[in-house]
GROMACS .gro file of C-alpha atoms in nm:
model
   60
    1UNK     CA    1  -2.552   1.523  -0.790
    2UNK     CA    2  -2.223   1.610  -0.662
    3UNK     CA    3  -2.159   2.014  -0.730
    4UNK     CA    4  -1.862   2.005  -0.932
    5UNK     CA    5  -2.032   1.754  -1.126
    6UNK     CA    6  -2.284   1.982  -1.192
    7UNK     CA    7  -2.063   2.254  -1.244
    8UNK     CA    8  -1.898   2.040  -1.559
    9UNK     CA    9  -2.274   1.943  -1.682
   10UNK     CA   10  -2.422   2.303  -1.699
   11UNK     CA   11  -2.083   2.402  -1.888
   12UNK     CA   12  -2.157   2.141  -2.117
   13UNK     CA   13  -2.552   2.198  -2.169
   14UNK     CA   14  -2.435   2.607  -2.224
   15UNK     CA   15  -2.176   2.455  -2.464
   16UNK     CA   16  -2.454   2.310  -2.671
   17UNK     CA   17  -2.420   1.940  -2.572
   18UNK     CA   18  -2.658   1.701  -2.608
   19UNK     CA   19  -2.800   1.475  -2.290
   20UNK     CA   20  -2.677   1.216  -2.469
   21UNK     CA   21  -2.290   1.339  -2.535
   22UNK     CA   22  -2.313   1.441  -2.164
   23UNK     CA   23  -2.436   1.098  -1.994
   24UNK     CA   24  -2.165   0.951  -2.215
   25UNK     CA   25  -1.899   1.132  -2.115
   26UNK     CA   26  -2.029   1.112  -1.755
   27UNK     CA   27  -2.008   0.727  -1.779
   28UNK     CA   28  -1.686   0.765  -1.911
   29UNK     CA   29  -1.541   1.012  -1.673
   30UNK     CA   30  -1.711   0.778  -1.392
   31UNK     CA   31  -1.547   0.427  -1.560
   32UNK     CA   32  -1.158   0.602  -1.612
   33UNK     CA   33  -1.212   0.690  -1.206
   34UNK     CA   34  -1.329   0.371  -1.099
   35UNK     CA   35  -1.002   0.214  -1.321
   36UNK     CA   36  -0.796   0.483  -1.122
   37UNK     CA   37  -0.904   0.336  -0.772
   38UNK     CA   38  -0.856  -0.017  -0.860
   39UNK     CA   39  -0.503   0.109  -1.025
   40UNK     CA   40  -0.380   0.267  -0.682
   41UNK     CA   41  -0.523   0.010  -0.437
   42UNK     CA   42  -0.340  -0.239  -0.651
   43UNK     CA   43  -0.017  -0.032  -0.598
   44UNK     CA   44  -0.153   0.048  -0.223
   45UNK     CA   45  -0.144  -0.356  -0.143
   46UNK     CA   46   0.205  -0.439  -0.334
   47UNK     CA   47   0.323  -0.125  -0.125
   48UNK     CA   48   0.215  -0.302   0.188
   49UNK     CA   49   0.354  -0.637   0.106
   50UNK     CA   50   0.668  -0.496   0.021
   51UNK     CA   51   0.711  -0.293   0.363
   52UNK     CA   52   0.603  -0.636   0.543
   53UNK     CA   53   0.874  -0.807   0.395
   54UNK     CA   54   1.078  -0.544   0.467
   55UNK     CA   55   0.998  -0.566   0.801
   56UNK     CA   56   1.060  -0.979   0.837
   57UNK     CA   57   1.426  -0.892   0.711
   58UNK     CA   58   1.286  -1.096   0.345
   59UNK     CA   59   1.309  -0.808   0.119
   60UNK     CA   60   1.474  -0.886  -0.201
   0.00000   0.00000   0.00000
């Protein structure tokens, strides 16, 4: 496991989580990333069809 992962787990167990509330919020911490990349390599390809346009003198 990644160490600041397990950094944020032990701080949970010593918090008095349960295995359960932590894989859960793992999953969800993991899911909201995963959104995140998909979110900026959306942005990442508009960026780079706008600059090619740009380029070919079509920009809007």
């Amino acid at each position: 496991m990644e160490p600041g992962f397990q950094a944020i787990v032990d701080c949970m167990i010593e918090a008095g989580w349960t295995r359960g509330e932590v894989m859960r919020s793992l999953r969800r911490l993991i899911a909201a990333d995963n959104m995140t990349h998909k979110g900026n390599a959306k942005v990442e390809a508009e960026l780079a069809i706008a600059r090619a346009m740009i380029r070919a003198g079509k920009a809007t």
